[in-house]
Coordinates of C-alpha atoms in Angstrom, one line a residue:
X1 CA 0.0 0.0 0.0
X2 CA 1.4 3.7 -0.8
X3 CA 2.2 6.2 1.6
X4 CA -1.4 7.8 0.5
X5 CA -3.0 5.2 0.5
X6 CA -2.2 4.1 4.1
X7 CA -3.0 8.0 5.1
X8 CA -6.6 7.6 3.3
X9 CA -7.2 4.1 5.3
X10 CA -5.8 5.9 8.5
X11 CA -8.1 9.1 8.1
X12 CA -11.4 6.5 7.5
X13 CA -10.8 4.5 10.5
X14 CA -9.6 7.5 13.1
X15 CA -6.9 7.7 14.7
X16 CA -7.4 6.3 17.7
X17 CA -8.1 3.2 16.2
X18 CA -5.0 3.3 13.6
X19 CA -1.4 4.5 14.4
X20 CA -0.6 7.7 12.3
X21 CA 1.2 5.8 9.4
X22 CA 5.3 7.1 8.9
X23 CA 5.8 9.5 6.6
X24 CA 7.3 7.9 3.1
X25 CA 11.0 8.9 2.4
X26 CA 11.5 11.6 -0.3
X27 CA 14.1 10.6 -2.4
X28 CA 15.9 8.8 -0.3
X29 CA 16.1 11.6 2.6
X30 CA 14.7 10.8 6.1
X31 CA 11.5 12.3 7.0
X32 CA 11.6 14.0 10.6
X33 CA 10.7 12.0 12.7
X34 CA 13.0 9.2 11.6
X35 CA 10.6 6.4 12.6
X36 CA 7.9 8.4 12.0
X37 CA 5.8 8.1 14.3
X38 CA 4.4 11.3 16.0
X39 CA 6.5 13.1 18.5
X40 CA 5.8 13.0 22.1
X41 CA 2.4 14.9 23.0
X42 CA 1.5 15.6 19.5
X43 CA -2.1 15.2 18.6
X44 CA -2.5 12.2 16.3
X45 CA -5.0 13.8 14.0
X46 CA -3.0 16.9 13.8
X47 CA 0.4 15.2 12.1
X48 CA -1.8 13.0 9.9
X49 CA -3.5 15.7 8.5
X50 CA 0.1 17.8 8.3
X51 CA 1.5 14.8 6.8
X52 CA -1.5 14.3 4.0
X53 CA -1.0 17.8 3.4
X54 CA 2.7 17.2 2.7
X55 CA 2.0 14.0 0.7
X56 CA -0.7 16.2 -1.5
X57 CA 2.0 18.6 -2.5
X58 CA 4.5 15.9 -3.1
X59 CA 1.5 14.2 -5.6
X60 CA 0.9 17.2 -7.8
X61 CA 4.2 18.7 -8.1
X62 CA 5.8 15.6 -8.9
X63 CA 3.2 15.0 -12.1
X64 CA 5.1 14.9 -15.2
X65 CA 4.0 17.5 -18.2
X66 CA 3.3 15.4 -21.3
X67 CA 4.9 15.6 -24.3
X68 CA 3.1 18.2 -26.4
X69 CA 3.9 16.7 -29.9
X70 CA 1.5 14.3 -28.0
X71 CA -1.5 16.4 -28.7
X72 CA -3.1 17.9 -32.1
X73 CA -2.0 21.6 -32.1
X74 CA -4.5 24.3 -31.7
X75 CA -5.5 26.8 -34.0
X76 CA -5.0 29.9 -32.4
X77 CA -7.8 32.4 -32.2
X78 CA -8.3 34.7 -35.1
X79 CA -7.7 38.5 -34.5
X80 CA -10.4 40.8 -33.1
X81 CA -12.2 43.0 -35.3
X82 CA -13.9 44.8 -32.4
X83 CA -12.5 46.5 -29.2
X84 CA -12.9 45.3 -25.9
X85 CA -15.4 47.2 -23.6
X86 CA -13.6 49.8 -21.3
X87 CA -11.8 48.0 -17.8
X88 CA -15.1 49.7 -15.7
X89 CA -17.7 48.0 -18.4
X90 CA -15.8 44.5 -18.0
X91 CA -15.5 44.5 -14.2
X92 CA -19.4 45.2 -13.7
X93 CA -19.9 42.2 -16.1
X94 CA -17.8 40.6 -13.9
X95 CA -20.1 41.4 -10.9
X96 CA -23.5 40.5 -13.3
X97 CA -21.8 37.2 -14.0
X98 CA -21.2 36.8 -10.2
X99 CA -24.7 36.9 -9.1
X100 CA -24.7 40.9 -8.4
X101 CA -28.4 41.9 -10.2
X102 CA -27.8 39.1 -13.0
X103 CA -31.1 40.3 -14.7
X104 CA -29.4 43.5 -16.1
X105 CA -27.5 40.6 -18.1
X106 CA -29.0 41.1 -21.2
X107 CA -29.4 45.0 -21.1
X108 CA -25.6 44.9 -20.6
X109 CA -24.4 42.5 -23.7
X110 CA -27.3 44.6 -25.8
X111 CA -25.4 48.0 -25.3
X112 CA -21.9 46.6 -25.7
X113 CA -22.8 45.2 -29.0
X114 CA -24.9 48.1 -29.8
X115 CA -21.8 50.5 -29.4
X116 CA -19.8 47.9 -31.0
X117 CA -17.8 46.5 -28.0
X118 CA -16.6 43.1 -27.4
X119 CA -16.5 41.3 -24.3
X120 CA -13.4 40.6 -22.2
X121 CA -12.0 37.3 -22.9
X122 CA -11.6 36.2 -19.6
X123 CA -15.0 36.5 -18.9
X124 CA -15.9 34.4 -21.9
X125 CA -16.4 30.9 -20.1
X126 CA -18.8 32.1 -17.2
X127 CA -20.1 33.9 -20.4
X128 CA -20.8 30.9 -22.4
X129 CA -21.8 29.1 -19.4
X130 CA -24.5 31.2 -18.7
X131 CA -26.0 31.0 -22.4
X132 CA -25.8 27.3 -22.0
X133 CA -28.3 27.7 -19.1
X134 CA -30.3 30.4 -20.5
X135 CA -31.7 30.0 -24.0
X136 CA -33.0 33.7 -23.9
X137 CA -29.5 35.0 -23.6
X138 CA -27.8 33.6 -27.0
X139 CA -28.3 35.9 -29.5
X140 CA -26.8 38.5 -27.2
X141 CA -24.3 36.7 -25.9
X142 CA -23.0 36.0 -30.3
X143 CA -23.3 39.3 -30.6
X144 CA -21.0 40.4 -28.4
X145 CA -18.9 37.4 -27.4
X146 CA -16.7 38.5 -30.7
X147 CA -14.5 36.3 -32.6
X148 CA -12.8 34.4 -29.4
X149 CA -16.4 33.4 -28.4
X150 CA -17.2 31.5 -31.2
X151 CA -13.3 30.3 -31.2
X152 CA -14.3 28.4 -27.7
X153 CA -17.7 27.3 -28.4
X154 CA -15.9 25.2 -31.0
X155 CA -13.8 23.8 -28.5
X156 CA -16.3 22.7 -26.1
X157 CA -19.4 20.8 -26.9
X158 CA -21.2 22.6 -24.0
X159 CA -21.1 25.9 -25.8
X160 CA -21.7 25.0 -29.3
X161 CA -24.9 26.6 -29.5
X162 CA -22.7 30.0 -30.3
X163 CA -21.6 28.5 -33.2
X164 CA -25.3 28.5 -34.7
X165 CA -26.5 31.6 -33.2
X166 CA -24.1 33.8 -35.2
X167 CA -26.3 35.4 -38.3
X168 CA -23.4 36.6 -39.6
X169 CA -22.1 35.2 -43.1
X170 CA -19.0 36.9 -43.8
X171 CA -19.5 38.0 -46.7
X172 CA -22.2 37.5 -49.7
X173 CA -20.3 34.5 -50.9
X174 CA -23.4 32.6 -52.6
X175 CA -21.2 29.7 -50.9
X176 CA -22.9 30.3 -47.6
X177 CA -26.2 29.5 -49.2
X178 CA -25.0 26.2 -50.1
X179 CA -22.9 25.0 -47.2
X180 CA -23.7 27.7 -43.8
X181 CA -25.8 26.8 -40.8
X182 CA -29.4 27.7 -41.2
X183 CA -28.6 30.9 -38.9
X184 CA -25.9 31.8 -41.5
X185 CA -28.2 30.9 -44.6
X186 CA -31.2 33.1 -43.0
X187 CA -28.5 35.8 -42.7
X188 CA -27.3 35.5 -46.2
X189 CA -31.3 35.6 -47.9
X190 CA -32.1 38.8 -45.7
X191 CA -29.0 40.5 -46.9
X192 CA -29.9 39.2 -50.3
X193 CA -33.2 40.5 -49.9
X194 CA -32.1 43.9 -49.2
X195 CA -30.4 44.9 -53.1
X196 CA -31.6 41.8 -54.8
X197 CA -35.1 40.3 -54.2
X198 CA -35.7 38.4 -57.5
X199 CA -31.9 36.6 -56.9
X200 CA -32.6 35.5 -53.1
X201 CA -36.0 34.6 -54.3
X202 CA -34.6 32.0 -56.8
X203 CA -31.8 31.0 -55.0
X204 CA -34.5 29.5 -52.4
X205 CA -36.8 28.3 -54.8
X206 CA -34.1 26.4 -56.1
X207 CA -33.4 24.1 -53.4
X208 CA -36.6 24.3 -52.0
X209 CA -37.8 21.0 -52.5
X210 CA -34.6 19.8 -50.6
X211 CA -35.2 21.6 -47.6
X212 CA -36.4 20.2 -44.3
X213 CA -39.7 21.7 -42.7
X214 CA -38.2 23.8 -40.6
X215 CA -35.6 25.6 -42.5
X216 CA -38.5 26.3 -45.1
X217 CA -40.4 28.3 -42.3
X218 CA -37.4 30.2 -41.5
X219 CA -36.6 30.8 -45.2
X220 CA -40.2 31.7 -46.4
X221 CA -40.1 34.3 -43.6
X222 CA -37.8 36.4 -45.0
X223 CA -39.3 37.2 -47.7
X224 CA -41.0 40.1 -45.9
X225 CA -37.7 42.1 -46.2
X226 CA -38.6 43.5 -49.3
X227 CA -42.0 42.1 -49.3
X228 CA -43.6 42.8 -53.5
X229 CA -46.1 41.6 -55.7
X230 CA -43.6 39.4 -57.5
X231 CA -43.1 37.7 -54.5
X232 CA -47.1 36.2 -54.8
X233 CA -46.7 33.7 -56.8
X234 CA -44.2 31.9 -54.8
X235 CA -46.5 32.5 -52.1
X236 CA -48.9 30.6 -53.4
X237 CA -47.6 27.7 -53.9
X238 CA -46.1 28.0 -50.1
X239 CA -50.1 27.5 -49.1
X240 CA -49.9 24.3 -50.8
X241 CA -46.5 22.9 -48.7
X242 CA -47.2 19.7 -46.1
X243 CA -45.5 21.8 -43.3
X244 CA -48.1 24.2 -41.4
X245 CA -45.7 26.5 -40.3
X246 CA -44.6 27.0 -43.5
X247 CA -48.4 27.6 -44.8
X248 CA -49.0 29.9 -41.6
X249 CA -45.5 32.3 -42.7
X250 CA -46.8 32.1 -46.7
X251 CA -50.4 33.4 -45.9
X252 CA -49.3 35.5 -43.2
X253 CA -47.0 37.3 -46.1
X254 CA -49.7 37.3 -48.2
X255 CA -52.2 38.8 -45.9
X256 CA -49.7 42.4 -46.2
X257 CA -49.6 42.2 -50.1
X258 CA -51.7 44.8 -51.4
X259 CA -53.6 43.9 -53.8
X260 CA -53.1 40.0 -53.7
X261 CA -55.1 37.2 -54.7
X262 CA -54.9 36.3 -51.0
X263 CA -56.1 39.5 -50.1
X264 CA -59.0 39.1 -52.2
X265 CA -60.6 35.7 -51.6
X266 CA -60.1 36.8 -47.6
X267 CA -62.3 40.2 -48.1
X268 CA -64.6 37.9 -50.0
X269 CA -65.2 35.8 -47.2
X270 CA -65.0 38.9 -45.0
X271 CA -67.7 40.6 -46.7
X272 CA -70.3 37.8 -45.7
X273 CA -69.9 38.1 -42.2
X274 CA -69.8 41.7 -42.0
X275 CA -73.0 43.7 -43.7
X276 CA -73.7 47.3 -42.9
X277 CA -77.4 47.7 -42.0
X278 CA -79.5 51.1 -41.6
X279 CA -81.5 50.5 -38.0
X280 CA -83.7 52.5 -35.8
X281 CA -82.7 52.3 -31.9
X282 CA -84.7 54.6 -29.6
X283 CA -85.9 56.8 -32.3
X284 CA -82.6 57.6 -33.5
X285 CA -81.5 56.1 -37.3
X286 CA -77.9 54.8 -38.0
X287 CA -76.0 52.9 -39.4
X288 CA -74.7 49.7 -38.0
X289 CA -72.3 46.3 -38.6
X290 CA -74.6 43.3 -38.5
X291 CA -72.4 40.3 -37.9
X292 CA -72.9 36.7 -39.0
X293 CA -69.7 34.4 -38.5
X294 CA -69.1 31.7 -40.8
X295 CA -71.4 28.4 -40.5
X296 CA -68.8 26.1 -41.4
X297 CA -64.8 25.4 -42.5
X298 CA -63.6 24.1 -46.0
X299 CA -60.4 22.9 -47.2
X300 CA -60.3 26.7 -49.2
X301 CA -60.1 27.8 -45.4
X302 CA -57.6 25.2 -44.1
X303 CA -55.2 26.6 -47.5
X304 CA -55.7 30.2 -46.5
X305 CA -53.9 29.6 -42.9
X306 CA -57.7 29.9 -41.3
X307 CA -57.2 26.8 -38.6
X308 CA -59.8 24.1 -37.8
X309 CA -61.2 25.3 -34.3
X310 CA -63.2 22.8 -32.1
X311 CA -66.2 24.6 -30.6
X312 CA -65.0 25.5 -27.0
X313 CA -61.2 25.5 -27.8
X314 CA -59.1 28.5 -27.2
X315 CA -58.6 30.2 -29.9
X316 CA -54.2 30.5 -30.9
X317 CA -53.2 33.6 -30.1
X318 CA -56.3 34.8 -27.7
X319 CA -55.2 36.1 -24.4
X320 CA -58.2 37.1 -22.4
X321 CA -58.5 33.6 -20.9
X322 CA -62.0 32.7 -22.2
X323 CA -62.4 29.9 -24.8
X324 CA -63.5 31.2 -28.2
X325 CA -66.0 28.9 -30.4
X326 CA -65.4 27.8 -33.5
X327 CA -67.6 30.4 -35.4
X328 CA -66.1 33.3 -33.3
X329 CA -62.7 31.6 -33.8
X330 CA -63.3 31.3 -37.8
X331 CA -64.4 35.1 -37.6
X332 CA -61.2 36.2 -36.1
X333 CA -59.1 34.7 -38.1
X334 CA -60.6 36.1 -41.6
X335 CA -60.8 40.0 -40.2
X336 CA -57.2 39.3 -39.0
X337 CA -56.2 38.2 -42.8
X338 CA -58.2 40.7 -44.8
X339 CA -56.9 43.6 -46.0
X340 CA -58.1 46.6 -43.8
X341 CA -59.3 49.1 -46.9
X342 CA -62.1 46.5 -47.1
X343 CA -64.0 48.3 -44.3
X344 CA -63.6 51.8 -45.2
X345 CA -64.5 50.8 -48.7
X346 CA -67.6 49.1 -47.3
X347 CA -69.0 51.3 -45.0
X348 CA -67.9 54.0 -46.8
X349 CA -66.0 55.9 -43.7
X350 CA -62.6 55.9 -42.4
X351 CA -61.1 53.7 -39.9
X352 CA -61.8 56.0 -36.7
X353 CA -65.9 56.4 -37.9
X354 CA -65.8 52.7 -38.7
X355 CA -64.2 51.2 -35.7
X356 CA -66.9 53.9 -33.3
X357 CA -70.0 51.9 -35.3
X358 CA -72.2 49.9 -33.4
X359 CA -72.1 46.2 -33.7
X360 CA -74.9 43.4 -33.8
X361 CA -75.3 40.2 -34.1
X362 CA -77.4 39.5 -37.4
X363 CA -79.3 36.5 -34.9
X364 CA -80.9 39.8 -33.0
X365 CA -83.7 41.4 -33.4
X366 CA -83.3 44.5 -35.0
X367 CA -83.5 47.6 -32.1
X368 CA -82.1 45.2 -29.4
X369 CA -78.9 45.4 -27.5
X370 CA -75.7 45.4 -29.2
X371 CA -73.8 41.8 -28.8
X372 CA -70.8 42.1 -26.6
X373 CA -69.2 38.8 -27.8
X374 CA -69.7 39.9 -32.1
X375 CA -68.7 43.3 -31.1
X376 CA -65.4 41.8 -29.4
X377 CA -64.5 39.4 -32.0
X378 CA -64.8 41.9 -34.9
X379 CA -62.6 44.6 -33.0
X380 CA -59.5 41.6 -31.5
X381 CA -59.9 40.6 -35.6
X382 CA -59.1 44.5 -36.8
X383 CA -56.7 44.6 -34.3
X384 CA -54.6 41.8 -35.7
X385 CA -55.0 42.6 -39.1
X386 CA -53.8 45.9 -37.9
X387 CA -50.6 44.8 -36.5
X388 CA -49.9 42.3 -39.4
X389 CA -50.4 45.1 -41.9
X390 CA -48.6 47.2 -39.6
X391 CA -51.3 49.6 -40.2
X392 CA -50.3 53.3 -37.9
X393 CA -53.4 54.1 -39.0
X394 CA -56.0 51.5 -37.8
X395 CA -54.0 51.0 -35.0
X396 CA -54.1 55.0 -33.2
X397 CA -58.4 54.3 -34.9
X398 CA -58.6 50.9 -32.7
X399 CA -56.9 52.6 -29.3
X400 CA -58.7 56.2 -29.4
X401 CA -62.1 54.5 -30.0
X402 CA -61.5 52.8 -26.6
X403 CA -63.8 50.0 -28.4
X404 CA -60.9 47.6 -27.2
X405 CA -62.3 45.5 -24.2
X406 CA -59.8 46.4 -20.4
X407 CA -59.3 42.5 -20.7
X408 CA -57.4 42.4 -24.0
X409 CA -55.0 44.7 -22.4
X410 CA -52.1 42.4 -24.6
X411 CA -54.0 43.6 -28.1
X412 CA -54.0 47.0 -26.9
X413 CA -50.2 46.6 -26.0
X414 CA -50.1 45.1 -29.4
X415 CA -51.6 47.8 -31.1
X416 CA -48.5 50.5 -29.7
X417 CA -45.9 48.3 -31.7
X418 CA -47.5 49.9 -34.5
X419 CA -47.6 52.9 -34.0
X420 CA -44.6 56.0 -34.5
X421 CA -42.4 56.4 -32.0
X422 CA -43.6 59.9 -31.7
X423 CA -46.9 59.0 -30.7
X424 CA -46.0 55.4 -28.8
X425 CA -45.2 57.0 -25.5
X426 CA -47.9 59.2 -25.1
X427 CA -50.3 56.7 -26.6
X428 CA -49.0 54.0 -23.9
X429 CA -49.3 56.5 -20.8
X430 CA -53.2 57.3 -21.9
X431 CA -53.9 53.5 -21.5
X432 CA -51.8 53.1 -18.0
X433 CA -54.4 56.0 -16.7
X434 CA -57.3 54.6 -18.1
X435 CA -56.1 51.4 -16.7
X436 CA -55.1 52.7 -13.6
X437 CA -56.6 50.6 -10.3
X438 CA -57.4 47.8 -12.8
X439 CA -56.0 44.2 -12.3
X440 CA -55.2 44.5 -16.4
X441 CA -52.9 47.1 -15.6
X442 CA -50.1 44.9 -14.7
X443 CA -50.2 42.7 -18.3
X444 CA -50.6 45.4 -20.0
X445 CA -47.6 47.1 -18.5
X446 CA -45.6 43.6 -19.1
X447 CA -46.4 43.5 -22.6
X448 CA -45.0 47.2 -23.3
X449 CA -41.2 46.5 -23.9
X450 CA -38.3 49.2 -22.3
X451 CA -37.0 51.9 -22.9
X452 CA -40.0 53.7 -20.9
X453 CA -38.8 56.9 -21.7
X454 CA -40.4 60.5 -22.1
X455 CA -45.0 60.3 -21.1
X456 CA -44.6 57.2 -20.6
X457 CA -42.2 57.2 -17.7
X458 CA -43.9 60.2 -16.5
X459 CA -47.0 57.9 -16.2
X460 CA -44.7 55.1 -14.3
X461 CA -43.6 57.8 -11.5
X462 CA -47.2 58.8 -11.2
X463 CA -48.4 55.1 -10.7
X464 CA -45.7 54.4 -8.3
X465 CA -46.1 57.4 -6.2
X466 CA -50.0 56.1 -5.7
X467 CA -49.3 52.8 -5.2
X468 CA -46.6 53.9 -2.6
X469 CA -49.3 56.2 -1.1
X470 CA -51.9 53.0 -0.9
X471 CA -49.5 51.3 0.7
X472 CA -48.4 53.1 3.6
X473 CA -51.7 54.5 4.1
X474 CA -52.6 50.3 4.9
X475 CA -56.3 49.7 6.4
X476 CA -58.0 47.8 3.6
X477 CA -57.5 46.7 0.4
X478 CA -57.8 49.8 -2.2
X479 CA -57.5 49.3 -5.9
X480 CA -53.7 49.8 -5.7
X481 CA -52.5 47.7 -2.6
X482 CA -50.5 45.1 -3.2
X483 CA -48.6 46.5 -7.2
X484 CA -46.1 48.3 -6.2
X485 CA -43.3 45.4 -5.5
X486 CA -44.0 43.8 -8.7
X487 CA -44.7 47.6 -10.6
X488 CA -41.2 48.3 -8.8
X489 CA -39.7 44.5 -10.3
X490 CA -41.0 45.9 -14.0
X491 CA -40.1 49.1 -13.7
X492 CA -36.2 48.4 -12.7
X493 CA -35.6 47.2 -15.5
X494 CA -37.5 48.8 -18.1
X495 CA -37.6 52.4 -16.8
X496 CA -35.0 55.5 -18.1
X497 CA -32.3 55.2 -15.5
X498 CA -32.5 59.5 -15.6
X499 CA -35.4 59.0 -13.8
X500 CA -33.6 57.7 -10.7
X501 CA -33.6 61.8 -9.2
X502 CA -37.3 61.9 -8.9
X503 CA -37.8 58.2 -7.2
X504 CA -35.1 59.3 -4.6
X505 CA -36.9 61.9 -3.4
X506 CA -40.3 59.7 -3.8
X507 CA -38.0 56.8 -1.9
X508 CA -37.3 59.6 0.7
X509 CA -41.1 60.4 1.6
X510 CA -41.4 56.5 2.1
X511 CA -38.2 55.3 3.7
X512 CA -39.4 52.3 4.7
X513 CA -40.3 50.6 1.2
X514 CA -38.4 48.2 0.6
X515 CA -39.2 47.7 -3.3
X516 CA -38.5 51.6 -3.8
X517 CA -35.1 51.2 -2.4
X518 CA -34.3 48.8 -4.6
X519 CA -35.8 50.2 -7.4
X520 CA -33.8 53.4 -7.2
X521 CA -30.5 51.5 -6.5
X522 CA -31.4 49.3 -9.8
X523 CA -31.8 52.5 -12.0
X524 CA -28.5 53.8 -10.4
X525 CA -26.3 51.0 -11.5
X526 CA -28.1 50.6 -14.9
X527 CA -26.6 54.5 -15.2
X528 CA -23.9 54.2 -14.1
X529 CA -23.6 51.2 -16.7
X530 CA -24.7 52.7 -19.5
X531 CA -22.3 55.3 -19.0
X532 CA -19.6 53.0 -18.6
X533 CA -20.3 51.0 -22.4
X534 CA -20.7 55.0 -24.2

């Protein structure tokens, strides 16, 4: 047995039941004490824990290096085309990395690679590690992780994913088409897109039949950069293809091509279910939308992208939490498909006099109260057509007609994607006050994505100020007891850090709230971060 081993044996058993073993010779030279054993009044456990100690050093520095012609060289890392982030930038990723508000991750990698930084290379592994965890992060973590990122990931199969994630081809070798990964080939049609439609067009068309589902999906999508009529043909014969996702993206496409085939056998059907009718309620004669949903679904349907729904399912995409039936479900569907000119062509107004008319369902007698349920289907229907068509001006028709249910707070959040940025903020802090003191407040709040900059932040304070109010005023329940930790959790990350001044003197009239404390420290290292990658 080796000298270890006996000390391993000795440690298991105790010492009072095994003599401390002697300690081995080192080459050739005695060992003090000679005999080794332990001197006089020594604790037992003390030397064998002195002498493992010595024994562990002896193990590792005695290991042998191997002969390196052993090993297949390494390539070494290709240059950097990109500087590294400033010494203050890498050493708060270092404290991000290390637990130290790891949620500001991916604001971090966003604005390095947005001011066209790199990360430090010896932050690369926890870096790589993290992106292994956390899907979400990837497509930050390739953009920043520079050309020693992706140098590792190929070096370890844990953080291979890298190597996929990057959409950058190089160059517009048509060589990437044939041989890159499906990021890079995505990457390549989109830049192909941009100065040459027709050439990107036929480049997929002629390997198209090759293609696996799911690379057809991702390549039929980008044909919306640079989205024509000449693209409609190809289009069409996407609707015929055995993948559904790849059906969905073709009629999705087709749905924003004015004046399309697709456009037109949608506002056909359209037309059936929608009927202005001249009625008489309480004396008073107008005009109203009388609203019969389709009776039934055809194979025509199924080609168009309008899914089969089961009556009672919930309907894809529908958010309020109630099930939709199949009719109502059918409804939605067309109005989201059909081009929006249909109904100001129809009813002979535009979209903000359209969107204000009443709506009933053609089952009711005439003069009777409108149909909630018609009324909401036809509206969550314009609404999606008007985000698909990216139609501004829909979109500002839908959200000042306030003819958008409080529950559908994610369609109204939908509806500010579309519209300027000029007019998003102010836009989004009307609907916070309308909401205000409603349980929808807080989706609809989650669903509006950060920067909250200019009204809008001006809103946030407001709503955090009354929240902090209802809080430490306690007694019961009012309408805003209980939002503002998680308003405070939203708000850290999403609000303009140069709104940190007026929560510290907010945070000052309520020194013992917790979630305002941390919110203004939050905001002051998301400065102070920001100001480090400019």
């Amino acid at each position: 047995m080796s000298g270890w081993a006996e000390h391993v044996s000795t440690a298991l058993l105790g010492t009072h039941r095994r003599p401390v073993p002697p300690m081995p010779p080192l080459d050739g030279r005695a060992v003090h004490p000679p005999d080794g054993r332990p001197p006089d009044g020594a604790d037992p456990a003390e030397v064998l824990l002195e002498q493992a100690a010595l024994l562990a050093v002896r193990r590792r520095a005695g290991w042998r290096a191997g002969d390196a012609s052993a090993f297949p060289p390494v390539a070494p890392s290709p240059g950097e085309s990109l500087p590294v982030v400033p010494r203050a930038a890498g050493r708060r990723l270092a404290r991000i990395l290390t637990g130290d508000r790891p949620r500001l991750l991916p604001e971090w990698l966003e604005a390095a690679a947005g001011h066209g930084y790199r990360v430090p290379s010896g932050l690369l592994p926890d870096l790589l590690e993290r992106g292994r965890a956390d899907r979400s992060l990837r497509p930050a973590i390739a953009r920043a992780a520079g050309r020693r990122g992706v140098w590792l990931a190929l070096r370890n199969t844990d953080w291979a994913y890298l190597v996929g994630e990057g959409d950058d081809p190089g160059d517009d070798d048509p060589e990437v088409w044939q041989t890159g990964t499906r990021n890079q080939r995505v990457a390549y049609l989109v830049r192909l897109r941009g100065h040459d439609p027709a050439a990107a067009r036929e480049a997929l068309r002629a390997t198209w039949a090759s293609e696996p589902a799911p690379d057809r999906a991702a390549f039929v999508a980008t044909l919306e950069h640079g989205l024509s009529p000449a693209d409609e043909t190809f289009l069409e014969e996407a609707l015929n293809d055995r993948a559904k996702d790849v059906r969905r993206s073709a009629a999705d496409l087709l749905a924003r091509l004015p004046g399309s085939g697709y456009g037109r056998r949608m506002a056909r059907r359209a037309r059936e279910c929608l009927r202005p009718e001249e009625r008489t309620v309480r004396g008073r004669r107008r005009l109203w939308i009388t609203v019969e949903p389709p009776h039934g679904h055809d194979e025509d349907m199924a080609r168009d992208g309008i899914p089969f729904h089961p009556a009672g399912s919930f309907m894809p995409g529908h958010r309020s939490g109630g099930p939709v039936g199949a009719r109502a479900g059918w409804l939605r569907e067309i109005l989201a498909r059909t081009p929006l000119a249909t109904w100001s062509d129809l009813f002979e107004r535009p979209p903000m006099e359209v969107v204000c008319l009443p709506v009933a369902d053609r089952a009711r007698e005439p003069g009777g109260p409108a149909d909630d349920g018609g009324a909401r289907d036809v509206h969550i229907g314009w609404v999606r057509a008007a985000v698909g068509q990216h139609d501004a001006v829909w979109a500002r028709a839908l959200l000042r007609g306030g003819v958008i249910p409080a529950d559908e707070a994610e369609s109204m959040a939908d509806l500010l994607t579309v519209l300027p940025p000029d007019e998003h903020d102010r836009a989004a802090a009307d609907l916070l006050r309308w909401l205000e003191g409603s349980a929808d407040l807080m989706r609809l709040l989650e669903r509006i994505r950060g920067p909250w900059t200019g009204e809008l932040a001006d809103a946030v304070v407001g709503l955090l100020a009354s929240a902090a109010d209802d809080e430490e005023a306690g007694g019961p329940a009012g309408r805003r007891r209980g939002t503002l930790a998680p308003l405070c959790r939203l708000a850290d990350e999403r609000l303009s850090p140069d709104t940190a001044p007026r929560l510290d003197a907010l945070a000052g009239r309520h020194p013992e709230s917790w979630p305002l404390t941390e919110l203004t420290d939050t905001l002051r290292f998301r400065n102070d971060m920001l100001q480090e990658l400019r």
